[in-house]
Coordinates of C-alpha atoms and ligand atoms in Angstrom, one line a residue:
M18 CA -5.0 0.2 8.2
C19 CA -6.3 -1.8 11.1
G20 CA -4.7 -5.2 11.9
I21 CA -6.2 -8.2 13.5
V22 CA -4.6 -11.2 15.2
G23 CA -6.1 -14.0 17.2
I24 CA -4.8 -17.2 19.0
V25 CA -6.8 -20.2 20.1
G26 CA -3.9 -21.6 22.1
R27 CA -2.6 -24.2 24.6
R28 CA -0.4 -21.7 26.5
S29 CA -0.5 -18.1 27.4
V30 CA -1.3 -15.8 24.5
S31 CA -0.9 -12.2 25.5
Q32 CA 2.8 -11.7 24.8
R33 CA 2.4 -13.6 21.6
L34 CA -0.5 -11.4 20.5
L35 CA 1.6 -8.4 21.3
E36 CA 4.5 -9.7 19.2
A37 CA 2.1 -10.4 16.4
L38 CA 0.7 -6.9 16.6
K39 CA 4.3 -5.6 16.3
R40 CA 4.5 -7.4 13.0
L41 CA 1.4 -5.5 11.9
E42 CA 2.8 -2.1 12.9
Y43 CA 4.0 -1.3 9.4
R44 CA 0.4 -1.0 8.2
G45 CA -0.1 2.2 10.2
Y46 CA -2.3 2.6 13.3
D47 CA -3.0 5.0 16.1
S48 CA -4.2 2.8 19.0
A49 CA -4.1 -0.8 19.9
G50 CA -5.7 -3.4 22.3
L51 CA -6.0 -7.0 23.3
A52 CA -8.6 -9.2 25.0
T53 CA -8.2 -12.6 26.5
I54 CA -10.4 -14.9 28.6
S55 CA -8.7 -15.3 32.0
E56 CA -10.2 -17.7 34.4
G57 CA -13.6 -17.6 32.6
T58 CA -13.7 -13.8 32.4
L59 CA -13.2 -11.6 29.4
V60 CA -10.5 -9.1 30.1
R61 CA -9.0 -6.4 27.9
C62 CA -6.2 -3.8 27.8
R63 CA -6.1 -0.9 25.4
A64 CA -3.9 2.1 24.8
Q65 CA -3.8 5.2 22.5
G66 CA -0.8 5.6 20.3
K67 CA 2.0 3.2 19.7
L68 CA 2.3 -0.4 20.9
V69 CA 4.9 0.6 23.5
N70 CA 2.0 2.3 25.3
L71 CA 0.0 -0.9 25.3
E72 CA 3.1 -2.9 26.4
M73 CA 3.4 -0.5 29.4
R74 CA -0.2 -0.9 30.3
M75 CA 0.1 -4.7 30.1
R76 CA 3.0 -4.6 32.6
E77 CA 0.7 -2.9 35.1
Q78 CA -2.3 -5.1 34.1
P79 CA -1.0 -8.5 32.8
L80 CA -3.6 -10.4 30.8
N81 CA -3.6 -14.2 31.4
G82 CA -5.4 -16.7 29.3
I83 CA -4.8 -19.1 26.4
I84 CA -7.2 -17.6 24.0
G85 CA -7.2 -14.0 22.8
I86 CA -7.6 -11.4 20.1
G87 CA -5.6 -8.2 19.3
H88 CA -6.0 -5.2 17.2
T89 CA -4.1 -2.2 15.8
R90 CA -6.6 0.6 14.9
W91 CA -6.4 3.1 12.2
A92 CA -9.2 5.5 13.0
T93 CA -12.0 5.9 10.6
H94 CA -15.1 6.6 12.8
G95 CA -14.2 8.3 16.0
A96 CA -10.9 9.9 17.2
P97 CA -7.9 7.7 17.9
T98 CA -8.5 7.6 21.7
E99 CA -8.3 4.7 24.2
R100 CA -12.0 4.8 24.5
N101 CA -12.4 4.1 20.8
A102 CA -9.7 1.5 20.7
H103 CA -10.7 -2.1 20.0
P104 CA -11.6 -4.7 21.4
H105 CA -15.1 -3.4 22.1
M106 CA -16.8 -5.3 24.8
V107 CA -20.5 -5.8 25.4
D108 CA -22.0 -8.5 27.7
G109 CA -19.1 -10.9 27.6
I110 CA -18.4 -10.4 23.9
A111 CA -15.2 -8.8 22.6
V112 CA -14.9 -7.7 19.0
V113 CA -12.0 -6.4 16.8
H114 CA -12.9 -5.1 13.4
N115 CA -11.0 -4.0 10.3
G116 CA -12.9 -2.0 7.7
I117 CA -16.1 0.1 7.7
I118 CA -19.6 -0.9 8.7
E119 CA -21.4 1.4 6.3
N120 CA -24.9 1.0 7.8
F121 CA -23.7 1.4 11.4
A122 CA -25.7 4.6 12.0
E123 CA -29.0 2.9 11.2
L124 CA -28.0 -0.2 13.2
K125 CA -26.9 1.9 16.2
A126 CA -30.1 3.9 16.2
A127 CA -32.2 0.7 16.2
L128 CA -30.1 -0.9 19.0
E129 CA -30.3 2.3 21.1
E130 CA -34.1 2.2 20.8
T131 CA -33.9 -1.3 22.4
G132 CA -31.8 0.1 25.3
A133 CA -28.2 -0.5 24.1
N134 CA -25.7 1.9 25.6
F135 CA -22.8 2.7 23.3
E136 CA -19.5 3.6 24.8
T137 CA -17.5 4.6 21.7
D138 CA -17.9 6.7 18.6
T139 CA -16.9 3.8 16.4
D140 CA -18.9 2.0 13.7
S141 CA -17.4 -1.3 15.0
E142 CA -19.2 -1.3 18.4
V143 CA -22.5 -2.2 16.7
V144 CA -21.1 -5.7 16.0
A145 CA -20.7 -6.4 19.7
H146 CA -24.2 -5.0 20.5
L147 CA -25.9 -6.9 17.7
L148 CA -24.3 -10.2 18.8
A149 CA -25.2 -9.5 22.4
K150 CA -28.8 -8.9 21.4
Y151 CA -29.1 -12.1 19.5
R152 CA -27.5 -14.1 22.4
R153 CA -30.0 -12.5 24.8
E154 CA -32.7 -13.6 22.5
G155 CA -31.5 -17.2 23.0
M156 CA -29.4 -17.9 19.9
N157 CA -26.2 -19.9 20.2
S158 CA -23.0 -18.3 19.1
R159 CA -23.1 -19.7 15.6
E160 CA -26.8 -18.7 15.0
A161 CA -26.1 -15.2 16.4
M162 CA -23.0 -14.8 14.2
Y163 CA -25.0 -15.7 11.1
E164 CA -27.9 -13.4 11.9
M165 CA -25.5 -10.6 12.8
L166 CA -23.5 -10.8 9.6
K167 CA -26.7 -10.7 7.6
R168 CA -27.3 -7.2 9.0
L169 CA -23.9 -5.7 8.2
R170 CA -23.1 -3.7 5.0
G171 CA -19.7 -2.6 4.0
A172 CA -16.2 -4.0 3.9
F173 CA -15.0 -5.6 7.1
C174 CA -13.2 -8.4 8.8
L175 CA -13.9 -9.4 12.3
A176 CA -12.5 -11.6 15.2
I177 CA -14.8 -12.2 18.1
L178 CA -14.2 -13.7 21.5
L179 CA -17.1 -15.0 23.6
Q180 CA -16.8 -15.4 27.4
D181 CA -19.3 -18.2 27.5
D182 CA -17.5 -20.1 24.6
P183 CA -13.9 -19.9 25.8
S184 CA -12.5 -22.4 23.3
T185 CA -13.2 -20.7 20.0
I186 CA -12.8 -17.4 18.2
M187 CA -15.3 -16.5 15.5
A188 CA -14.0 -14.7 12.5
A189 CA -15.5 -13.2 9.3
R190 CA -14.3 -11.7 6.1
N191 CA -16.0 -9.4 3.7
G192 CA -13.3 -7.2 2.0
P193 CA -10.1 -6.9 4.0
P194 CA -8.1 -10.1 4.0
L195 CA -8.1 -12.7 6.8
A196 CA -5.9 -15.7 7.1
I197 CA -6.4 -18.7 9.4
G198 CA -3.2 -20.4 10.4
R199 CA -2.9 -24.0 11.6
G200 CA -0.3 -24.8 14.3
D201 CA 0.5 -27.7 16.6
G202 CA -2.6 -27.9 18.7
E203 CA -3.2 -24.2 18.3
M204 CA -4.9 -22.1 15.6
F205 CA -4.2 -18.5 14.6
I206 CA -6.0 -15.7 12.8
G207 CA -4.3 -12.8 11.2
S208 CA -4.8 -9.9 8.8
D209 CA -1.9 -11.2 6.7
P210 CA 0.5 -14.2 6.6
I211 CA 3.4 -11.9 7.7
T212 CA 1.6 -11.7 11.1
L213 CA 1.2 -15.4 11.3
A214 CA 4.7 -16.4 10.0
P215 CA 6.3 -17.0 13.5
F216 CA 3.4 -19.3 14.4
T217 CA 2.8 -21.3 11.2
N218 CA 3.1 -21.2 7.4
E219 CA 0.1 -23.4 6.9
V220 CA -2.7 -21.0 6.1
T221 CA -6.2 -20.9 4.7
Y222 CA -7.6 -17.7 3.3
L223 CA -11.2 -16.8 3.9
I224 CA -12.9 -15.5 0.8
D225 CA -15.4 -12.6 0.8
G226 CA -18.6 -13.6 2.6
D227 CA -16.9 -16.4 4.6
W228 CA -17.1 -16.7 8.3
A229 CA -15.5 -19.2 10.6
I230 CA -15.5 -20.8 14.0
V231 CA -11.9 -21.4 15.0
G232 CA -11.0 -24.0 17.7
N233 CA -7.6 -25.0 18.8
T234 CA -7.2 -27.9 16.4
D235 CA -9.7 -27.2 13.6
V236 CA -11.8 -24.6 11.9
S237 CA -15.3 -24.7 10.5
I238 CA -15.9 -22.3 7.6
F239 CA -19.3 -21.2 6.4
D240 CA -20.3 -19.1 3.4
A241 CA -22.6 -16.1 3.4
R242 CA -25.6 -18.4 3.3
G243 CA -24.4 -20.3 6.3
N244 CA -23.4 -23.5 4.4
A245 CA -20.3 -25.3 5.5
V246 CA -17.5 -24.9 2.9
T247 CA -13.9 -25.9 2.6
R248 CA -11.2 -23.6 1.5
P249 CA -7.8 -24.8 0.4
R250 CA -4.8 -24.9 2.7
C251 CA -1.7 -23.2 1.3
T252 CA 1.9 -22.9 2.4
S253 CA 2.8 -19.3 3.0
T254 CA 6.2 -18.1 2.0
A255 CA 6.1 -15.1 4.4
S256 CA 9.3 -15.1 6.5
A257 CA 9.2 -15.4 10.2
D258 CA 12.2 -13.1 10.6
R259 CA 11.3 -9.6 11.6
V260 CA 12.5 -7.1 9.0
T261 CA 14.9 -4.8 10.8
K262 CA 16.3 -1.3 9.9
G263 CA 19.9 -2.6 10.0
H264 CA 22.2 0.3 10.5
Y265 CA 19.8 2.8 8.9
S266 CA 17.8 5.3 10.9
H267 CA 14.5 4.5 9.2
F268 CA 13.0 1.8 7.1
M269 CA 12.4 4.4 4.4
E270 CA 16.2 5.2 4.2
K271 CA 17.0 1.5 4.2
E272 CA 14.5 0.8 1.4
I273 CA 15.9 3.7 -0.7
H274 CA 19.3 2.1 -0.4
E275 CA 18.1 -1.4 -1.3
Q276 CA 17.0 -0.2 -4.7
P277 CA 20.1 -1.2 -6.7
D278 CA 19.7 -4.8 -5.4
V279 CA 15.9 -5.1 -5.7
I280 CA 15.8 -3.5 -9.1
G281 CA 18.5 -5.9 -10.2
R282 CA 16.4 -8.8 -8.8
A283 CA 13.3 -7.7 -10.6
L284 CA 15.2 -7.2 -13.9
A285 CA 16.7 -10.7 -13.7
R286 CA 13.1 -12.0 -13.8
Y287 CA 12.0 -10.0 -16.8
V288 CA 15.1 -9.7 -19.1
D289 CA 17.6 -12.2 -20.2
S290 CA 21.1 -10.7 -19.6
S291 CA 22.8 -13.4 -21.7
S292 CA 21.0 -12.4 -24.9
D293 CA 19.9 -8.8 -23.9
L294 CA 16.3 -9.7 -24.8
V295 CA 13.2 -9.6 -22.8
A296 CA 12.5 -12.9 -21.0
P297 CA 9.5 -14.8 -22.4
L298 CA 6.4 -14.1 -20.4
S299 CA 4.3 -16.9 -19.2
T300 CA 1.3 -14.6 -19.2
G301 CA -2.4 -14.8 -19.6
I302 CA -2.3 -11.5 -21.5
D303 CA -1.5 -11.8 -25.2
F304 CA -0.1 -8.3 -25.9
A305 CA 0.0 -9.1 -29.6
K306 CA -3.7 -9.4 -29.7
V307 CA -5.0 -6.8 -27.3
A308 CA -6.4 -3.5 -28.7
S309 CA -5.9 -1.4 -25.6
L310 CA -4.8 -1.6 -22.0
M311 CA -6.6 -0.3 -19.0
I312 CA -4.4 0.5 -16.0
S313 CA -5.7 1.3 -12.5
A314 CA -4.1 1.7 -9.1
C315 CA -3.9 4.1 -6.2
G316 CA -1.3 6.7 -5.0
T317 CA 2.3 6.0 -5.9
A318 CA 1.3 2.8 -7.7
Y319 CA -1.0 4.9 -9.9
L320 CA 1.9 7.2 -10.7
A321 CA 4.0 4.2 -11.7
G322 CA 1.2 3.2 -14.0
L323 CA 1.1 6.7 -15.5
V324 CA 4.8 6.4 -16.4
G325 CA 4.0 2.9 -17.8
K326 CA 1.3 4.5 -20.0
Y327 CA 4.0 6.6 -21.8
W328 CA 6.1 3.4 -22.3
F329 CA 3.3 1.1 -23.6
E330 CA 2.2 3.8 -26.0
R331 CA 5.7 4.6 -27.2
Y332 CA 7.3 1.2 -27.4
A333 CA 4.3 -1.0 -28.1
R334 CA 2.0 1.5 -29.8
L335 CA -0.6 0.2 -27.4
P336 CA -3.3 2.8 -26.3
V337 CA -3.5 2.9 -22.5
E338 CA -6.4 4.3 -20.5
I339 CA -5.4 4.9 -16.8
D340 CA -7.3 6.1 -13.8
V341 CA -7.1 6.1 -10.1
A342 CA -8.9 3.0 -8.8
S343 CA -11.3 4.9 -6.6
E344 CA -12.7 6.6 -9.8
F345 CA -12.2 3.7 -12.1
R346 CA -14.4 1.4 -10.1
Y347 CA -17.5 3.7 -10.2
R348 CA -17.1 5.3 -13.7
E349 CA -19.1 2.5 -15.5
I350 CA -16.4 2.4 -18.1
P351 CA -17.5 0.7 -21.3
L352 CA -15.0 -2.1 -21.6
S353 CA -13.9 -3.5 -25.0
P354 CA -13.6 -7.3 -25.0
H355 CA -10.3 -6.7 -26.9
A356 CA -8.8 -4.7 -24.0
A357 CA -6.7 -6.2 -21.2
A358 CA -6.2 -4.6 -17.8
L359 CA -3.3 -4.2 -15.5
F360 CA -3.6 -3.4 -11.8
I361 CA -0.6 -2.2 -9.8
S362 CA -0.4 -2.6 -6.0
Q363 CA 2.5 -3.0 -3.6
S364 CA 0.4 -4.6 -0.9
G365 CA -2.0 -6.4 -3.2
E366 CA -4.8 -5.5 -0.8
T367 CA -5.9 -2.0 -1.7
A368 CA -9.7 -2.0 -1.7
D369 CA -10.3 0.3 -4.6
T370 CA -7.7 -1.5 -6.8
L371 CA -9.2 -4.8 -6.0
A372 CA -12.7 -3.6 -6.8
S373 CA -11.5 -2.3 -10.2
L374 CA -9.9 -5.6 -10.9
R375 CA -13.1 -7.4 -10.1
Y376 CA -15.0 -5.0 -12.3
C377 CA -12.8 -5.8 -15.3
K378 CA -12.7 -9.5 -14.6
G379 CA -16.5 -9.5 -14.3
H380 CA -16.6 -8.0 -17.8
G381 CA -14.5 -10.7 -19.2
L382 CA -11.2 -8.9 -19.6
K383 CA -7.9 -10.7 -19.0
V384 CA -6.4 -9.0 -15.9
G385 CA -2.8 -8.8 -14.8
A386 CA -1.5 -7.7 -11.4
V387 CA 1.8 -6.0 -10.9
V388 CA 2.2 -6.8 -7.2
N389 CA 4.8 -7.0 -4.5
T390 CA 2.9 -9.5 -2.3
S391 CA 2.3 -12.7 -4.3
E392 CA 0.0 -14.1 -1.7
S393 CA -2.3 -11.0 -1.6
T394 CA -5.9 -11.0 -2.7
I395 CA -5.2 -9.0 -5.9
A396 CA -2.5 -11.5 -6.8
R397 CA -4.8 -14.4 -6.1
E398 CA -7.7 -13.0 -8.1
A399 CA -5.7 -11.9 -11.2
D400 CA -5.4 -14.1 -14.3
T401 CA -1.7 -13.5 -14.3
I402 CA 0.8 -11.8 -11.9
F403 CA 3.9 -9.8 -12.5
P404 CA 5.8 -9.8 -9.2
I405 CA 8.0 -6.8 -8.6
L406 CA 10.2 -8.7 -6.1
A407 CA 11.0 -5.6 -4.0
G408 CA 10.9 -7.6 -0.8
P409 CA 8.9 -6.4 2.3
E410 CA 8.4 -2.6 2.2
I411 CA 7.8 -1.4 5.7
G412 CA 8.1 2.4 5.4
V413 CA 4.6 3.8 4.7
A414 CA 6.1 6.0 1.9
S415 CA 6.6 3.7 -1.1
T416 CA 10.1 4.0 -2.5
K417 CA 11.7 0.7 -3.7
A418 CA 8.2 -0.7 -4.6
F419 CA 7.8 2.4 -6.9
T420 CA 11.1 1.9 -8.8
C421 CA 10.5 -1.9 -9.0
Q422 CA 7.0 -1.3 -10.4
L423 CA 8.6 1.0 -13.0
T424 CA 11.2 -1.6 -13.8
V425 CA 8.6 -4.3 -14.3
L426 CA 6.4 -1.9 -16.4
A427 CA 9.4 -1.0 -18.6
A428 CA 10.2 -4.6 -19.2
L429 CA 6.5 -5.4 -19.9
A430 CA 6.2 -2.4 -22.3
L431 CA 9.2 -3.8 -24.2
A432 CA 7.8 -7.3 -24.2
A433 CA 4.5 -5.9 -25.5
G434 CA 6.5 -4.0 -28.2
K435 CA 8.2 -7.2 -29.2
A436 CA 5.0 -9.1 -29.3
R437 CA 3.3 -6.5 -31.4
G438 CA 6.2 -6.0 -33.8
T439 CA 6.7 -2.4 -33.0
L440 CA 10.3 -2.9 -31.8
T441 CA 12.9 -4.5 -34.0
A442 CA 15.2 -7.1 -32.4
D443 CA 18.0 -4.5 -32.5
Q444 CA 15.9 -1.8 -30.7
E445 CA 14.8 -4.4 -28.1
R446 CA 18.5 -5.3 -27.5
Q447 CA 19.6 -1.7 -27.1
L448 CA 16.8 -0.9 -24.6
V449 CA 17.2 -4.1 -22.6
K450 CA 21.0 -3.3 -22.3
R451 CA 20.0 0.1 -20.9
L452 CA 17.8 -1.6 -18.3
I453 CA 20.6 -4.1 -17.4
D454 CA 23.0 -1.2 -16.8
M455 CA 20.5 0.5 -14.5
P456 CA 21.2 -1.0 -11.0
S457 CA 24.8 0.2 -11.1
I458 CA 23.7 3.7 -12.1
V459 CA 21.2 3.7 -9.2
R460 CA 24.0 2.7 -6.8
E461 CA 26.3 5.4 -8.1
V462 CA 23.6 8.1 -8.0
L463 CA 22.6 7.2 -4.4
Q464 CA 26.2 7.6 -3.3
N465 CA 26.9 10.8 -5.2
I466 CA 23.9 13.1 -4.5
Q467 CA 23.4 12.5 -0.7
S468 CA 25.3 15.5 0.6
Q469 CA 23.9 18.0 -1.9
I470 CA 20.4 16.8 -1.2
Q471 CA 20.9 17.2 2.5
L472 CA 22.0 20.8 2.0
L473 CA 19.0 21.7 -0.1
S474 CA 16.6 19.8 2.1
R475 CA 17.5 21.9 5.1
E476 CA 16.4 25.0 3.1
L477 CA 13.3 23.3 1.8
S478 CA 12.2 22.2 5.2
E479 CA 11.6 25.9 6.0
S480 CA 9.2 26.3 3.0
P481 CA 5.4 26.0 3.6
H482 CA 4.8 25.2 -0.1
V483 CA 6.8 23.4 -2.9
L484 CA 5.9 23.0 -6.5
F485 CA 7.2 20.1 -8.7
I486 CA 7.0 20.3 -12.5
G487 CA 8.0 18.0 -15.4
R488 CA 7.0 16.9 -18.9
G489 CA 6.5 13.5 -20.4
T490 CA 7.4 10.7 -17.9
S491 CA 8.7 13.5 -15.6
F492 CA 5.1 14.7 -15.2
P493 CA 4.1 11.6 -13.1
L494 CA 7.5 11.9 -11.4
A495 CA 6.6 15.5 -10.4
M496 CA 3.4 14.3 -8.8
E497 CA 5.3 11.5 -7.1
G498 CA 7.9 13.9 -5.8
A499 CA 5.1 16.1 -4.4
L500 CA 3.3 13.1 -2.9
K501 CA 6.4 11.8 -1.1
L502 CA 7.2 15.3 0.3
K503 CA 3.7 16.0 1.6
E504 CA 3.1 12.5 3.1
I505 CA 6.2 12.4 5.2
S506 CA 7.2 16.0 5.8
Y507 CA 3.7 17.5 5.9
I508 CA 4.8 20.3 3.6
H509 CA 2.2 21.3 1.1
A510 CA 3.4 20.2 -2.3
E511 CA 1.9 19.9 -5.8
G512 CA 3.1 18.2 -8.9
Y513 CA 2.1 19.6 -12.3
A514 CA 2.8 19.0 -16.0
A515 CA 5.3 21.8 -16.8
G516 CA 3.1 22.9 -19.7
E517 CA 0.2 23.4 -17.3
L518 CA 2.0 25.9 -15.2
K519 CA 0.8 28.9 -17.1
H520 CA -2.8 27.7 -17.0
G521 CA -3.1 28.5 -13.3
P522 CA -0.4 27.3 -10.9
I523 CA 2.1 30.0 -11.9
A524 CA 0.0 32.4 -9.9
L525 CA 1.5 30.7 -6.8
V526 CA 5.1 31.4 -7.9
D527 CA 7.0 34.1 -6.1
K528 CA 10.4 34.4 -4.4
N529 CA 9.2 32.3 -1.5
V530 CA 8.0 29.2 -3.4
P531 CA 10.7 26.7 -4.4
V532 CA 9.9 25.0 -7.8
I533 CA 11.6 21.7 -8.4
I534 CA 12.0 21.1 -12.1
I535 CA 12.6 17.6 -13.3
A536 CA 14.2 17.8 -16.7
P537 CA 16.3 15.0 -18.1
Y538 CA 17.9 15.9 -21.4
D539 CA 15.2 14.3 -23.6
Q540 CA 12.9 15.3 -26.5
V541 CA 11.0 17.8 -24.3
F542 CA 13.9 19.3 -22.5
E543 CA 13.8 22.6 -24.4
K544 CA 10.1 23.0 -23.6
T545 CA 10.7 22.4 -19.9
V546 CA 13.5 25.0 -20.0
S547 CA 11.0 27.5 -21.4
N548 CA 8.7 26.8 -18.4
M549 CA 11.8 27.2 -16.2
Q550 CA 12.3 30.7 -17.7
E551 CA 8.7 31.5 -16.8
V552 CA 9.4 30.6 -13.1
A553 CA 12.7 32.6 -13.1
A554 CA 10.9 35.6 -14.5
R555 CA 8.6 35.6 -11.5
G556 CA 11.4 35.3 -9.0
G557 CA 10.7 31.6 -8.2
Q558 CA 13.4 29.6 -6.5
I559 CA 14.5 27.0 -9.0
I560 CA 15.8 23.6 -8.0
L561 CA 16.7 21.9 -11.3
I562 CA 17.1 18.1 -11.4
T563 CA 18.7 17.3 -14.7
D564 CA 21.5 15.3 -16.3
E565 CA 25.0 16.2 -17.5
R566 CA 23.7 17.2 -21.0
G567 CA 20.8 19.2 -19.5
A568 CA 23.1 21.0 -17.1
A569 CA 25.5 21.9 -19.9
S570 CA 22.8 23.3 -22.1
S571 CA 20.8 25.2 -19.5
K572 CA 22.2 28.7 -18.7
L573 CA 19.6 29.7 -16.2
E574 CA 20.5 30.6 -12.7
T575 CA 19.1 28.1 -10.1
M576 CA 19.1 27.9 -6.4
H577 CA 20.4 24.3 -6.8
T578 CA 21.1 22.1 -9.7
I579 CA 21.3 18.3 -9.1
V580 CA 23.1 16.7 -12.0
L581 CA 22.5 13.0 -12.7
P582 CA 24.2 10.9 -15.3
H583 CA 22.6 11.1 -18.7
V584 CA 20.6 7.9 -19.3
D585 CA 18.2 6.5 -21.9
E586 CA 14.6 7.7 -21.7
I587 CA 13.4 4.2 -20.6
V588 CA 15.7 4.4 -17.6
A589 CA 15.3 8.1 -16.7
P590 CA 12.2 7.9 -14.6
I591 CA 13.8 5.4 -12.3
I592 CA 17.0 7.4 -11.9
F593 CA 15.2 10.7 -11.5
A594 CA 12.9 9.2 -8.8
L595 CA 16.0 8.8 -6.5
P596 CA 16.6 12.5 -5.8
L597 CA 12.9 13.0 -5.2
Q598 CA 12.8 10.2 -2.6
L599 CA 16.0 11.6 -0.9
I600 CA 14.6 15.1 -0.8
A601 CA 11.4 13.9 0.9
Y602 CA 13.4 11.8 3.3
H603 CA 15.9 14.5 4.3
V604 CA 13.3 17.2 4.6
A605 CA 11.4 15.0 6.9
V606 CA 14.5 14.3 8.9
F607 CA 15.0 18.0 9.4
K608 CA 11.4 18.4 10.4
G609 CA 11.6 15.6 12.8
T610 CA 8.4 13.8 11.6
D611 CA 7.6 10.2 12.1
I612 CA 9.0 9.1 8.8
D613 CA 8.1 5.4 8.7
Q614 CA 4.6 5.9 10.1
P615 CA 3.5 9.4 9.1
R616 CA 0.4 10.8 10.7
N617 CA -2.9 9.7 9.4
L618 CA -1.5 7.2 6.9
A619 CA -1.7 3.5 6.5
K620 CA 0.5 1.1 4.5
S621 CA -2.2 -1.2 3.3
V622 CA -5.5 0.6 2.5
T623 CA -8.2 -2.0 2.8
V624 CA -11.1 0.4 3.0
E625 CA -12.4 2.6 0.1
Ligands
F6R701 C1 2.6 6.6 -1.1 C2 2.1 5.3 -1.0 C3 0.6 5.1 -1.4 C4 0.4 3.8 -2.0 C5 -1.1 3.5 -2.3 C6 -1.4 2.2 -3.0 O1 4.0 6.6 -0.7 O2 2.7 4.4 -0.6 O3 0.2 6.2 -2.2 O4 1.1 3.7 -3.2 O5 -1.8 3.5 -1.0 O6 -0.9 1.1 -2.2 P1 -0.7 -0.3 -2.9 O7 0.5 -0.1 -3.8 O8 -0.4 -1.2 -1.8 O9 -1.9 -0.6 -3.6

């Protein structure tokens, strides 16, 4: 998604803005730009594509000045061209925007009637025109900002530079996050604390409806009614070190191989390896008392939640209702006061997940957040947080965050089972031991299956379509395998519950369609084998991912069989996620796609 940075400085800002934009790259973007005030004049530089293009432009056209704003754009309204790149400039006003101005069409029409000439196809440009109109009508910058914000609908955050007020940046937040950092005689604005980390760790987060006038030593913050307000200062823990790929070719590859360590770190928080019991939870959710659990999330995080549903229902006998957050938030779900809710999000900023959390909180439910970013909006608004401790995930395709989400959900399901008396101490100990053994199994699997996966990935990279099927917790894994493959290799892939195959999707199966069957040797293994027979009978190319016991008992001919160690059912989804990640990764390598920043995708989805 779009990223925003701003510096009200004492020394030159353009290179520092560019460096800060590089720290925002992981969010996904398709054009970028900067504006500064140089010798009293607003100047800007923009480029389509990656930041390296902007950097080249800036070599030809250096931007001087000690105040400036920068932006990485993930196109929503208007193609990702230089013309549509931010900052947008109108009459000495430069605007960068993250989010969507939902009523832009009506505002644009009204402004055009009064003679405004729009240069871009974006929704964002209305902000610059509206401000310019109010300034022409004689309002000062603060009055104009207040009036302008009253006209906007939608989710947005803004940073604005005014040529005739060259010592301040104006900023606003209504949806996507915005942090204001305090330095030594300089102030900073950023979409997240990671951006600001090299400058300062002293940050203030604006809350929805807030807007601010940021000078070089202080900030004045106002609420939506224009009243001056104070917001707490916090110390950010974001590291100033830039995360690097190390010796890996891509962040995604590095993050796949970090899994043994980060899963181990997450486990250390949630289970006690000296007693083999779940660690006591300091939680606002009393699992012993809740009657049901609502889970909501998006994308891969949703699929982790779907696996979690099987675990909570099985080990804690706790009914779970789960939905993608974009549906959950508008379904007008009748919420029982005896329910609790869990929201899962790597970034902690996903707009739909945040809105679902607010819906549940507004109805009096206790809400927990399974998050990777403890300083995110979702983390700050939840009653209780369950950090997944995966460390920064830079690759757009989620890998280590998924398996860490699963690890935390598994431990929470056991904690809930213990609290509700549905697990005996002995069962709890056995299951916790299985979890504790997991990091070394993950390491072993990652070492052992690489070459086989590379071989089959070469063949898969030629296929236009791939189906994934599984039962039980392997059903969400099938969907996750398909999601990973399509997002980074652009191959059409679908994941189905294996039992659903004959209700429609089997019509797609012929000798040209590879079907990846995820079948650990568990209580539904035999059923999945029957579905495999159905694929074989139609000449489908079977790629079986199973374990030693499954491989020994299945006699069917396959194109490839990937054999994993046999593990307990609580560990299997994490172990079986590994070949799926590696398949997606290696297929994408063969296809030569942009693995860490696949087309059209953003890491942090702050619009709905
Ligand atoms: C897919 C992927 C996305 C995210 C989704 C939710 O690999 O990463 O589907 O899982 O956008 O993001 P978070 O977890 O940040 O809420």
